[in-house]
CSV table of N, CA and C in Angstrom, one decimal:
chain,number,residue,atom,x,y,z
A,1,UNK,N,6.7,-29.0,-9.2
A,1,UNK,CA,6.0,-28.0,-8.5
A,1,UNK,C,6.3,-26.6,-9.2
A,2,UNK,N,5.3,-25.8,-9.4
A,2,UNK,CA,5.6,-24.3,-10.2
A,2,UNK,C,5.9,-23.5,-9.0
A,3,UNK,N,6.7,-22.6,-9.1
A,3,UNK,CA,7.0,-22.1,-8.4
A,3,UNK,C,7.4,-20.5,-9.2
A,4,UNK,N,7.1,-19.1,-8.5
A,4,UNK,CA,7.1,-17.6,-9.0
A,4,UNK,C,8.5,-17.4,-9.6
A,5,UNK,N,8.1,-16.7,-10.6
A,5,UNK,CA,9.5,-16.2,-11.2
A,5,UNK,C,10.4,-15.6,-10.2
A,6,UNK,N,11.7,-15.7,-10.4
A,6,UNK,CA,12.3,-15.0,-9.4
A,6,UNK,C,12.2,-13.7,-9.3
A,7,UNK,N,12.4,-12.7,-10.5
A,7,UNK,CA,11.8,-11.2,-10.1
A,7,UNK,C,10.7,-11.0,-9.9
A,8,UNK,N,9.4,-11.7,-9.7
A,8,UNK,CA,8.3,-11.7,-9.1
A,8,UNK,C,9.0,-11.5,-7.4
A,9,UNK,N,9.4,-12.7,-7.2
A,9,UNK,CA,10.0,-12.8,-5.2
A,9,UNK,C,10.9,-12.0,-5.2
A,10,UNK,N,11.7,-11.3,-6.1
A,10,UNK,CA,12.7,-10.6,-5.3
A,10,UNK,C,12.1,-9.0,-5.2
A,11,UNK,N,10.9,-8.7,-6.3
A,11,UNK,CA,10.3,-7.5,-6.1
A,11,UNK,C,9.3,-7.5,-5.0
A,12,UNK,N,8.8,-8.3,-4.4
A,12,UNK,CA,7.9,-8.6,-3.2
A,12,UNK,C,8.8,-8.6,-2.2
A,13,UNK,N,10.0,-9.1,-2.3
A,13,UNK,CA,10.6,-9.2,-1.0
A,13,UNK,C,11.3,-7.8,-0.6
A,14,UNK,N,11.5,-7.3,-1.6
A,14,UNK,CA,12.1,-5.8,-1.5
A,14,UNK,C,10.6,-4.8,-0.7
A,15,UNK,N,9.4,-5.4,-1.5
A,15,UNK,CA,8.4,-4.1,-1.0
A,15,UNK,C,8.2,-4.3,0.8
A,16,UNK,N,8.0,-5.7,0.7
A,16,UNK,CA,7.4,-6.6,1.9
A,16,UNK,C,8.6,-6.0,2.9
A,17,UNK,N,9.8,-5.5,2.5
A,17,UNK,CA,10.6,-5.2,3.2
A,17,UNK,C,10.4,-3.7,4.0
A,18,UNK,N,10.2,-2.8,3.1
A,18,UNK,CA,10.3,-1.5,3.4
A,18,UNK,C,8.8,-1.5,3.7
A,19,UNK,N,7.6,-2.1,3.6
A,19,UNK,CA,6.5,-1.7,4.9
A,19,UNK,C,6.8,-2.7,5.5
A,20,UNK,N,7.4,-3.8,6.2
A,20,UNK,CA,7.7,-4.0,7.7
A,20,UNK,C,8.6,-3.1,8.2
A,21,UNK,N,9.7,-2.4,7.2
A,21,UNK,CA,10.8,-1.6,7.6
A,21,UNK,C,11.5,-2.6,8.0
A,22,UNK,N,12.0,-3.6,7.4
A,22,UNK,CA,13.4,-4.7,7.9
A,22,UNK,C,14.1,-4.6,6.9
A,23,UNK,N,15.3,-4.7,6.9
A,23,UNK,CA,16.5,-5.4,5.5
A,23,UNK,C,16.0,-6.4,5.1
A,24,UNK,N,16.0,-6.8,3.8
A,24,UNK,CA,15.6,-7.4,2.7
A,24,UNK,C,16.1,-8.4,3.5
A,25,UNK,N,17.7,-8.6,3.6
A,25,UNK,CA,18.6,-9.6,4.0
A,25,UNK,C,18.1,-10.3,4.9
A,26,UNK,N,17.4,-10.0,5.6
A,26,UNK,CA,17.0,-10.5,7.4
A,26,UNK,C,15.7,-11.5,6.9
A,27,UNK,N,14.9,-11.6,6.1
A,27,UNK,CA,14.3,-12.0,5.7
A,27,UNK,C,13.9,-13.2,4.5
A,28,UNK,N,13.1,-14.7,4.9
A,28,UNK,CA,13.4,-15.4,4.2
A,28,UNK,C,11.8,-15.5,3.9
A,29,UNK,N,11.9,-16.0,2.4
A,29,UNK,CA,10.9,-15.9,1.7
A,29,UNK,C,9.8,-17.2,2.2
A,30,UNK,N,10.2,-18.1,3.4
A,30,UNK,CA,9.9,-19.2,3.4
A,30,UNK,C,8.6,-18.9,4.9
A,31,UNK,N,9.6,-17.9,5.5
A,31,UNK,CA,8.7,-17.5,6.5
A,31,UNK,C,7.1,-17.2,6.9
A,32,UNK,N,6.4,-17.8,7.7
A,32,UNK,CA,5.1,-16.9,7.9
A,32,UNK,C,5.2,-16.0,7.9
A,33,UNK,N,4.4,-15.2,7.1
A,33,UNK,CA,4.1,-13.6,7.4
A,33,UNK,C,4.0,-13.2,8.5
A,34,UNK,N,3.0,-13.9,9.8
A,34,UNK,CA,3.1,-13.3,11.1
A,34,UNK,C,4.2,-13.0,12.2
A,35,UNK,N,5.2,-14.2,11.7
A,35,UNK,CA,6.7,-14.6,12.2
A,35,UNK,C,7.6,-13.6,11.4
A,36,UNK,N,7.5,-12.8,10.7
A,36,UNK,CA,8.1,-12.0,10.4
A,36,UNK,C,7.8,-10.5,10.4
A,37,UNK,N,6.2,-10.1,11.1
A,37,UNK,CA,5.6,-9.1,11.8
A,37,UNK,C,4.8,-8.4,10.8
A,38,UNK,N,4.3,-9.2,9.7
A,38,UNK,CA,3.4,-8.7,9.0
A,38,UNK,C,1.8,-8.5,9.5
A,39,UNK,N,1.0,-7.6,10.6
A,39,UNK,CA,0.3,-8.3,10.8
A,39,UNK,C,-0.8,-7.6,9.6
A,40,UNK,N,-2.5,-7.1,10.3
A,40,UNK,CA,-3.2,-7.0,9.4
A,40,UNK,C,-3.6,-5.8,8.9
A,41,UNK,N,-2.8,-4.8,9.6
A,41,UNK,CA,-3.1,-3.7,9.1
A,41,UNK,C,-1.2,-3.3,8.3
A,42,UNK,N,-0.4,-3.7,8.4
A,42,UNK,CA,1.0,-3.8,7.3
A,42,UNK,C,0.2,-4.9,6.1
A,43,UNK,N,0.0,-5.8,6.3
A,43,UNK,CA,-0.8,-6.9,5.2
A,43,UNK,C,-1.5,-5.9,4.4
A,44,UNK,N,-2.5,-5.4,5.2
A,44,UNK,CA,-3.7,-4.6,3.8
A,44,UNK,C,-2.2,-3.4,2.9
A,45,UNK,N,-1.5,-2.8,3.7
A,45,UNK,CA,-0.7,-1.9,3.1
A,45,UNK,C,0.3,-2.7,2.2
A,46,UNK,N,1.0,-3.6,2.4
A,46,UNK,CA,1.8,-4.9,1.6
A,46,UNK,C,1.0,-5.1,0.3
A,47,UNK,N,-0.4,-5.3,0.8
A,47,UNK,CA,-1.4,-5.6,-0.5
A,47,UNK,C,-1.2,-4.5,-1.6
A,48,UNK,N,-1.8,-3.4,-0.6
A,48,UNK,CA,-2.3,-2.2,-1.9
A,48,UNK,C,-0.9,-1.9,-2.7
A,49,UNK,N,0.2,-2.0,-2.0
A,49,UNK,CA,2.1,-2.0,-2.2
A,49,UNK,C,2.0,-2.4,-3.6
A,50,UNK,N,1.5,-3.9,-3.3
A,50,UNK,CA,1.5,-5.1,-4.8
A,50,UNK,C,0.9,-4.8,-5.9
A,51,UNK,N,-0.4,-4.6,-5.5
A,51,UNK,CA,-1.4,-4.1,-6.2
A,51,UNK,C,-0.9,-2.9,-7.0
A,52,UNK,N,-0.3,-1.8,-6.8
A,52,UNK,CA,-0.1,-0.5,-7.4
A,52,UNK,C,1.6,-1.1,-8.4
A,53,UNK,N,2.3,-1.7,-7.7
A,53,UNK,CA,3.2,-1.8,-8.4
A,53,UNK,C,2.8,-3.0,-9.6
A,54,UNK,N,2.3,-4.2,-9.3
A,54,UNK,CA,2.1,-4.6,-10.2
A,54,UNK,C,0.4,-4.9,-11.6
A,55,UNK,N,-0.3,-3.8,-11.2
A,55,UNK,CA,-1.2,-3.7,-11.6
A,55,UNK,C,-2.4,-5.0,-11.5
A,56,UNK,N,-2.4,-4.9,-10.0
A,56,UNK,CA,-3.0,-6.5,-9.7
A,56,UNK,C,-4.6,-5.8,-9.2
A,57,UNK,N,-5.3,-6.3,-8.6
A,57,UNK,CA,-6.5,-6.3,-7.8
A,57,UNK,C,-6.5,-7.1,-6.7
A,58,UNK,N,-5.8,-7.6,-6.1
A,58,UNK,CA,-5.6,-8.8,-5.2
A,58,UNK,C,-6.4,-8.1,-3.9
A,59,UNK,N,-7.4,-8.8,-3.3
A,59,UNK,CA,-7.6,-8.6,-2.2
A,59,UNK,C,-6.7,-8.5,-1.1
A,60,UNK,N,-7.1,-8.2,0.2
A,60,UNK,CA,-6.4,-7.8,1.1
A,60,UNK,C,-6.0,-9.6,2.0
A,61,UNK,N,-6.7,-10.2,1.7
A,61,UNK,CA,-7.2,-11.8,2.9
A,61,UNK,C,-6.2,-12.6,2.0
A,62,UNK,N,-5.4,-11.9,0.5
A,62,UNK,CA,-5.0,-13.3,0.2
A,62,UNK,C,-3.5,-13.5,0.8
A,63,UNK,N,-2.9,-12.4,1.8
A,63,UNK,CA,-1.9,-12.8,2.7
A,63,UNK,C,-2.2,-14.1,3.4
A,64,UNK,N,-3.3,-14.2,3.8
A,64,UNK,CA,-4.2,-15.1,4.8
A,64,UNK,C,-4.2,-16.5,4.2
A,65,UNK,N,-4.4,-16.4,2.9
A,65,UNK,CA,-4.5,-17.4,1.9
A,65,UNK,C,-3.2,-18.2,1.4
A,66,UNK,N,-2.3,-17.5,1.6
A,66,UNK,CA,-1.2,-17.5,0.8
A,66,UNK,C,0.0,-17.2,2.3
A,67,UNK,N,0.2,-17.9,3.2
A,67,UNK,CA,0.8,-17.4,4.2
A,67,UNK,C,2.4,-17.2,4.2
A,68,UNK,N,3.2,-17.0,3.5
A,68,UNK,CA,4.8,-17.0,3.1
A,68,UNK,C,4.7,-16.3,2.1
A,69,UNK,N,5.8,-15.3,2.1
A,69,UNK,CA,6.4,-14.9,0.9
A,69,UNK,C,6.6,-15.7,-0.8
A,70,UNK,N,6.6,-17.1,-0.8
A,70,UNK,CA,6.7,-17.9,-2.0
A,70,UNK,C,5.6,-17.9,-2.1
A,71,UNK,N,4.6,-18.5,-1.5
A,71,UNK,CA,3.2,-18.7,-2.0
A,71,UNK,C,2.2,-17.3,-2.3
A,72,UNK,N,3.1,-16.2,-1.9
A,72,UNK,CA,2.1,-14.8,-2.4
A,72,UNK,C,2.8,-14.8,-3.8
A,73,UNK,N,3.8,-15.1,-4.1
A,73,UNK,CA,4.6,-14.5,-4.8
A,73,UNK,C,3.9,-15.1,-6.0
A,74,UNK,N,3.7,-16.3,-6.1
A,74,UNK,CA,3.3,-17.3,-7.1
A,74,UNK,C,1.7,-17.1,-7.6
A,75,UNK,N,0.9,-16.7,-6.4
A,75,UNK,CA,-0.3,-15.3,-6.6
A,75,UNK,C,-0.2,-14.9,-7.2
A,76,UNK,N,0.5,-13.7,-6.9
A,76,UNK,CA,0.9,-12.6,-7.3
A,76,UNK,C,1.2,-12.5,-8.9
A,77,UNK,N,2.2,-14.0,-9.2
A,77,UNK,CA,2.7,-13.6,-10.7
A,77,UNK,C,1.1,-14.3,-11.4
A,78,UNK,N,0.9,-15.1,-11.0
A,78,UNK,CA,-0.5,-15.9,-11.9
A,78,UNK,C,-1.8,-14.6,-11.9
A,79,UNK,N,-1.9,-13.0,-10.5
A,79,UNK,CA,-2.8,-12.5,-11.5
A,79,UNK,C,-2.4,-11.4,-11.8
A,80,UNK,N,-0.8,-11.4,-12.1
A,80,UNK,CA,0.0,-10.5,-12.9
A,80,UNK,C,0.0,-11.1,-14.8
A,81,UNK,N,-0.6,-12.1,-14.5
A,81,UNK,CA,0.1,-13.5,-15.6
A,81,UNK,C,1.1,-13.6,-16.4
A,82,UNK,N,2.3,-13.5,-15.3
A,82,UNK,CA,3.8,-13.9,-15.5
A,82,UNK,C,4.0,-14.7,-15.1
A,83,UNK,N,3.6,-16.0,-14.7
A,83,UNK,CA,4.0,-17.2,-14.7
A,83,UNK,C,4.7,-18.0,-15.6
A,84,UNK,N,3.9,-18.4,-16.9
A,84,UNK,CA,4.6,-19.0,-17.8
A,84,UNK,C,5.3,-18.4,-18.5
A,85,UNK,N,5.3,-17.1,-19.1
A,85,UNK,CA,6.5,-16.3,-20.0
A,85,UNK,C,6.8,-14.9,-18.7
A,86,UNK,N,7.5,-15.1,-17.9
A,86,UNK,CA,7.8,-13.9,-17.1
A,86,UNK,C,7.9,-13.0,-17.5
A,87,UNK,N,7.2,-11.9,-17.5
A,87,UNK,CA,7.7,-10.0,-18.2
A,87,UNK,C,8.5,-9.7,-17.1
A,88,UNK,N,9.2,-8.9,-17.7
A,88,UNK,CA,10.5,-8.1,-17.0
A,88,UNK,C,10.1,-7.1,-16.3
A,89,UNK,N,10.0,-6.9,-14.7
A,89,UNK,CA,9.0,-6.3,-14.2
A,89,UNK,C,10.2,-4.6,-14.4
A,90,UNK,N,9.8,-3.6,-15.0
A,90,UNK,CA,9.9,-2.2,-15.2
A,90,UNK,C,9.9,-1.6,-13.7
A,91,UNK,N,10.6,-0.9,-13.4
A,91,UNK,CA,10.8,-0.1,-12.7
A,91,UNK,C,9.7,0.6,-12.7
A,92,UNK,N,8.7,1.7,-11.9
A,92,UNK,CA,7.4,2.7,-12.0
A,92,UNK,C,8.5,4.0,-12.4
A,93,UNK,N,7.7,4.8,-13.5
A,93,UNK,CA,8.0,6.2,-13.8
A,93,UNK,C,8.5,6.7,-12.2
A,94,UNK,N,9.3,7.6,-12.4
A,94,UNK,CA,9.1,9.0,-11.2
A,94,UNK,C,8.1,9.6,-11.0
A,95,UNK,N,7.5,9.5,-9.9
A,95,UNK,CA,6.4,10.5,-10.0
A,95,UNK,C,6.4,11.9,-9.9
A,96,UNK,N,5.2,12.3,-10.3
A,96,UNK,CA,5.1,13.9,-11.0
A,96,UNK,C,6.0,14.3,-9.8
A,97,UNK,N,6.4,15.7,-10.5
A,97,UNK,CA,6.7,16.4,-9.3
A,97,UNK,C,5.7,17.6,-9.0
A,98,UNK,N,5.3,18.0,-8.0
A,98,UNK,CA,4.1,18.2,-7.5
A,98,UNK,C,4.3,18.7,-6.3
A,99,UNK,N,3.7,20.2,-6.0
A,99,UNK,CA,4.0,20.4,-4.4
A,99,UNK,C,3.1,19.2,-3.5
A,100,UNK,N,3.6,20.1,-2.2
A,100,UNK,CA,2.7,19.1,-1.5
A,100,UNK,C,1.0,19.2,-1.0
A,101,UNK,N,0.2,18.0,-0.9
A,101,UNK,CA,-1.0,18.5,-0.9
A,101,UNK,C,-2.0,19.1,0.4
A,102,UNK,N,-2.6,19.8,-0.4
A,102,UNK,CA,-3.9,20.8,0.7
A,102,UNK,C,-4.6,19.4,1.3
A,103,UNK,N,-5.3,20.0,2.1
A,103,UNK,CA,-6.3,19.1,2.7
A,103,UNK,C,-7.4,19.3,1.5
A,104,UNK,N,-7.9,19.9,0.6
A,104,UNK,CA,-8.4,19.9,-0.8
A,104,UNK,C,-8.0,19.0,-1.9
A,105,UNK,N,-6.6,18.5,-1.6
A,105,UNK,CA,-6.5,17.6,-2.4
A,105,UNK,C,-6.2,16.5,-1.9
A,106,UNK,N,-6.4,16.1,-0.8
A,106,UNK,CA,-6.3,14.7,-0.2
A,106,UNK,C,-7.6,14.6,-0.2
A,107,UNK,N,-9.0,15.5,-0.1
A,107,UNK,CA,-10.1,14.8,-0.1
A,107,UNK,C,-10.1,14.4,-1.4
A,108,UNK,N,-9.9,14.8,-2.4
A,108,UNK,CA,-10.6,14.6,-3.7
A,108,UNK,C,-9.6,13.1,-3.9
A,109,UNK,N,-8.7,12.6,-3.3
A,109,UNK,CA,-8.1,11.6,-3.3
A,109,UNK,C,-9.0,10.2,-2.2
A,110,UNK,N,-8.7,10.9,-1.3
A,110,UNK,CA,-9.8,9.9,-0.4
A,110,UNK,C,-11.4,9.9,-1.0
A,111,UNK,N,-12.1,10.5,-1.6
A,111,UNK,CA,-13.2,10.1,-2.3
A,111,UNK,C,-13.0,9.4,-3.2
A,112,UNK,N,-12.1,9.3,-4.4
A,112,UNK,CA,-12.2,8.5,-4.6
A,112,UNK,C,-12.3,6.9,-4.4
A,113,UNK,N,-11.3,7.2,-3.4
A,113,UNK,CA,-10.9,5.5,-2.4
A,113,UNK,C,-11.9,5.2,-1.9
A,114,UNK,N,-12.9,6.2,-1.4
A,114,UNK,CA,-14.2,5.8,-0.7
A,114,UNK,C,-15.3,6.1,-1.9
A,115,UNK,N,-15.2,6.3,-2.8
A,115,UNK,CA,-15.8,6.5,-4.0
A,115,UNK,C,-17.8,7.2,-3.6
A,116,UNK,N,-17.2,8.5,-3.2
A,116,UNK,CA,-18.0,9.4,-2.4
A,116,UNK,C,-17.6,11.1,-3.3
A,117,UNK,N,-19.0,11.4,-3.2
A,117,UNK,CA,-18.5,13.3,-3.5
A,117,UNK,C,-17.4,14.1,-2.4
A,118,UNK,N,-16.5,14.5,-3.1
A,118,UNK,CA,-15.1,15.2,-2.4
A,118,UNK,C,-15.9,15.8,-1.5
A,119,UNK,N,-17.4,16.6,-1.9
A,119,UNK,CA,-17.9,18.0,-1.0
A,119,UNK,C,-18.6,16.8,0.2
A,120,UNK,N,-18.5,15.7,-0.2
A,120,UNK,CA,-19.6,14.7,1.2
A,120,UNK,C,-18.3,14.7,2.2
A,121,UNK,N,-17.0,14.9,2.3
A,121,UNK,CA,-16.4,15.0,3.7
A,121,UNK,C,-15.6,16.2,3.7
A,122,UNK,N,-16.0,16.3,5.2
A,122,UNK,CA,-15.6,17.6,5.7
A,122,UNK,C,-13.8,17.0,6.3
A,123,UNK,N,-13.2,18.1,6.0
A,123,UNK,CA,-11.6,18.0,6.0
A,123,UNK,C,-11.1,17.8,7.6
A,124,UNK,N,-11.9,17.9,8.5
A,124,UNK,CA,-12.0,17.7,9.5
A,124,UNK,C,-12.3,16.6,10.6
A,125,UNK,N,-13.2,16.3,9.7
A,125,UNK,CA,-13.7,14.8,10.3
A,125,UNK,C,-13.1,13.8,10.4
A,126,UNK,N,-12.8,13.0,11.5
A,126,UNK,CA,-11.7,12.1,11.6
A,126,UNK,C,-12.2,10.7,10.5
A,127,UNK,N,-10.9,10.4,10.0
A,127,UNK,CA,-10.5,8.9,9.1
A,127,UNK,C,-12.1,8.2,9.5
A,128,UNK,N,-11.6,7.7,10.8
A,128,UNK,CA,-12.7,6.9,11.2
A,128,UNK,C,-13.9,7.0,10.9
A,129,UNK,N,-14.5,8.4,11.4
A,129,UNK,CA,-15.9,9.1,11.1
A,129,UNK,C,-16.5,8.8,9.5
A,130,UNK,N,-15.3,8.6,8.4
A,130,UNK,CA,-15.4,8.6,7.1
A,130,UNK,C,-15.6,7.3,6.5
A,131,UNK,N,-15.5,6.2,7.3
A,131,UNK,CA,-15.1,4.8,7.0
A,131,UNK,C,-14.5,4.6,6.7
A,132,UNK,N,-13.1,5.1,6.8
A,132,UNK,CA,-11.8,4.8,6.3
A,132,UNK,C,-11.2,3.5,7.2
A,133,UNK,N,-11.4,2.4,6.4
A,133,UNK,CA,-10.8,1.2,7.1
A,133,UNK,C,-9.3,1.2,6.6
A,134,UNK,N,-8.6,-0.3,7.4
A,134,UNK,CA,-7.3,-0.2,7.1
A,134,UNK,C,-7.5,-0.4,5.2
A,135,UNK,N,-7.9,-1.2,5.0
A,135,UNK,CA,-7.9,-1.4,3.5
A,135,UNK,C,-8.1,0.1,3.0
A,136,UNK,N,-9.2,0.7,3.2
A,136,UNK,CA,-8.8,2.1,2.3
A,136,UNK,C,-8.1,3.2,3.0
A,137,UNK,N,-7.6,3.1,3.5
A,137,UNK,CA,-6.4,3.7,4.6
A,137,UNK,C,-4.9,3.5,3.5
A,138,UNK,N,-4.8,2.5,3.5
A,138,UNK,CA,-3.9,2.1,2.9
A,138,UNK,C,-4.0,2.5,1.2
A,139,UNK,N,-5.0,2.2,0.9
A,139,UNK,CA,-5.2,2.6,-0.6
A,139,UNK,C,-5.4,4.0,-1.2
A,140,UNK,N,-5.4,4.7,0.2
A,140,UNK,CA,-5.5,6.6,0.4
A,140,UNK,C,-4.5,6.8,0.2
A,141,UNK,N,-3.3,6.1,1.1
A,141,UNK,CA,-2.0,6.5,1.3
A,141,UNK,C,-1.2,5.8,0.3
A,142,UNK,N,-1.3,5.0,-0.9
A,142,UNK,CA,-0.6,4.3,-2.0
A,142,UNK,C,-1.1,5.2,-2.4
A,143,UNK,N,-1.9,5.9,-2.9
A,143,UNK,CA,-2.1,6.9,-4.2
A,143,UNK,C,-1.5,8.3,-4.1
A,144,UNK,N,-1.8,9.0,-2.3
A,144,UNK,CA,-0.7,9.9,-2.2
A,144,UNK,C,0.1,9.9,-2.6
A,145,UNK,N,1.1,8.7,-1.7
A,145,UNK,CA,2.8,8.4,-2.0
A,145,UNK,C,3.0,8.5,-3.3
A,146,UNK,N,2.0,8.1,-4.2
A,146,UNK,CA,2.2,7.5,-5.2
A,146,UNK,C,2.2,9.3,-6.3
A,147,UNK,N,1.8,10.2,-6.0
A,147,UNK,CA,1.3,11.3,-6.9
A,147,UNK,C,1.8,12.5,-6.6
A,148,UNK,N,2.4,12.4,-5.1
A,148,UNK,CA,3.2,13.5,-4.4
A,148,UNK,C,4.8,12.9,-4.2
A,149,UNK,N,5.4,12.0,-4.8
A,149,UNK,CA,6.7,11.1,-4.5
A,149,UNK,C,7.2,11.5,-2.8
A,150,UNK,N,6.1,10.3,-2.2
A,150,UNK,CA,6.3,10.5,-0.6
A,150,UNK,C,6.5,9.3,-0.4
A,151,UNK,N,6.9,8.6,1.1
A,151,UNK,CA,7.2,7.4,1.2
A,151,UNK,C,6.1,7.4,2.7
A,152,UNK,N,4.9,7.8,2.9
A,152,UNK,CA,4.6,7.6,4.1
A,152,UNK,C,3.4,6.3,4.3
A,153,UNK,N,3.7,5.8,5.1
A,153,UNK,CA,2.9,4.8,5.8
A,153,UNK,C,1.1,5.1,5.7
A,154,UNK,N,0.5,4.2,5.8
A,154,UNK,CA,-0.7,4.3,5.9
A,154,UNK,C,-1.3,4.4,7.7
A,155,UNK,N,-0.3,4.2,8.5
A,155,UNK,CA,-0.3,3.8,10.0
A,155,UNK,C,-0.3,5.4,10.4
A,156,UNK,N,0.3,6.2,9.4
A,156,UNK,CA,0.4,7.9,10.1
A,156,UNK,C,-0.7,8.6,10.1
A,157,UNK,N,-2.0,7.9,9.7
A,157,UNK,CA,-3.9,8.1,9.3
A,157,UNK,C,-4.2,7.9,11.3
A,158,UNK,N,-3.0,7.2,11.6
A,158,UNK,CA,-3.6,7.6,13.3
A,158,UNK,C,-3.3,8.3,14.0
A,159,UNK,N,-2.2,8.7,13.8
A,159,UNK,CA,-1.1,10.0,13.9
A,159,UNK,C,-2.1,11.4,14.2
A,160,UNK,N,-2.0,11.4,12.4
A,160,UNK,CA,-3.2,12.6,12.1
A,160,UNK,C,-4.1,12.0,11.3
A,161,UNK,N,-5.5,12.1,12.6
A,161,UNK,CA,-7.0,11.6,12.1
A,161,UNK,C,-7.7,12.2,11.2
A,162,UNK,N,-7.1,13.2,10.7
A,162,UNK,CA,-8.5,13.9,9.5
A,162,UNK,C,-7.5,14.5,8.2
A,163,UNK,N,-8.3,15.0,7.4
A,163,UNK,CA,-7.4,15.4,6.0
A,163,UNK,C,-6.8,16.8,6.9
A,164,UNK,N,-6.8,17.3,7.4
A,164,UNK,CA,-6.4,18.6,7.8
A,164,UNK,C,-5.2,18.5,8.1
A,165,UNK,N,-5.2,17.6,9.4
A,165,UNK,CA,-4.3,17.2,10.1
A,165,UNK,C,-2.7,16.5,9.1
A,166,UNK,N,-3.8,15.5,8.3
A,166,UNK,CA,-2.6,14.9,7.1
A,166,UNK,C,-2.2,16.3,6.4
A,167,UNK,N,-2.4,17.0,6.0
A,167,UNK,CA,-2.0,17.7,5.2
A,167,UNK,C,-0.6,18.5,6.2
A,168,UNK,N,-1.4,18.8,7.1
A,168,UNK,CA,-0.3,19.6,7.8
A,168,UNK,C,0.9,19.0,8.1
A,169,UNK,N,0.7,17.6,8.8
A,169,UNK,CA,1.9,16.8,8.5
A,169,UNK,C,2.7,16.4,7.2
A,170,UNK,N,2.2,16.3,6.2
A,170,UNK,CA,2.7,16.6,4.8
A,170,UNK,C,3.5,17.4,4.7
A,171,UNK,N,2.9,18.8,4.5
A,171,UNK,CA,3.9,19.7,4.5
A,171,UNK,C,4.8,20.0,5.4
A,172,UNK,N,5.6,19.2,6.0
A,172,UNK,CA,6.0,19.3,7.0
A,172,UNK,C,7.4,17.8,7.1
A,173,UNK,N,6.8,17.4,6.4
A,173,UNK,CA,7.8,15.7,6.2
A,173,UNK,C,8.5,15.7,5.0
C-alpha cells in the first residue's frame, strides 16, 4: 500500500491544526475529518490552506473524497507530485511587510478571487451580495493573510460583511 510521505502528513497536520484551532497532538491522522470538527466551511479554508502552501489546485469536495488526514495527504503529495521522490517541502518566504489594507485594497484582492473589475463592487456591499461563497471567502482570506502577514480566518467575512467593514477590523487586529 503507498502511502504520503511523511512531511507531506506532518505539514497537513500542522495546517489542519491551526484552522480547526486544536494541538497538532490531540489529533490523529486516521480520524474522519467530521469527528475531528472539520466541517464545510473550515474544509474549503483547510483546502485553499493546502493549495497556497503547496502549490496545488485541489478542489474544495476532495476533503469529501478523501475523508482522513492519510488519504488527503496521499492526494495531496500525488498533485504536488512528491510521492515517488519526496521534495523537501520549504518553509514559504515571510511575507512582505506591508501596512495594513484599505478597503481599496481588499477589493482589488477580492476581484480577483471573484475575477470581476475592482470598480464592479462597491466596498460596502455585503460578501454575500458579491457571491462570495465559502470557497471564495476562503481564497479572499488566504491571499490577505498571505500579502499582509495576518493569521485571520476566513469565518471573520461574517463578522464584518463587506470590504469596509474588513478593513476596519484589519486595522485594528
Amino acid at each position: 500500500m503507498v502511502s504520503a510521505p511523511a512531511d507531506v502528513l506532518a505539514t497537513l497536520l500542522g495546517l489542519l491544526a491551526d484552522v480547526i484551532r486544536r494541538d497538532a497532538g490531540t489529533l490523529r491522522s486516521w480520524q474522519p475529518f467530521p469527528e475531528i470538527g472539520l466541517d464545510s466551511l473550515l474544509g474549503t479554508e483547510f483546502v485553499a490552506t493546502v493549495n497556497a502552501r503547496f502549490g496545488t489546485a485541489i478542489k474544495g469536495a476532495a476533503v469529501l473524497d478523501h475523508p482522513c488526514l492519510e488519504a488527503f495527504a496521499l492526494h495531496v503529495a500525488r498533485e504536488a507530485r512528491c510521492v515517488a521522490a519526496p521534495a523537501p517541502v520549504v518553509a514559504p518566504a515571510a511575507p512582505p511587510c506591508r501596512p495594513l489594507p484599505s478597503a481599496d485594497e481588499l477589493r482589488e484582492e477580492l476581484a480577483q478571487v471573484l475575477a470581476c473589475d475592482p470598480w464592479d463592487l462597491d466596498p460596502r456591499t455585503p460578501f454575500s451580495d458579491l457571491g462570495v461563497d465559502a470557497r471564495a471567502g476562503a481564497e479572499f482570506m488566504t491571499a490577505v493573510n498571505r500579502l499582509y502577514g495576518l493569521r485571520e480566518r476566513a469565518v471573520v467575512l461574517h463578522d464584518h460583511p463587506d470590504l469596509t467593514a474588513l478593513a476596519a477590523h484589519l486595522a485594528t487586529a
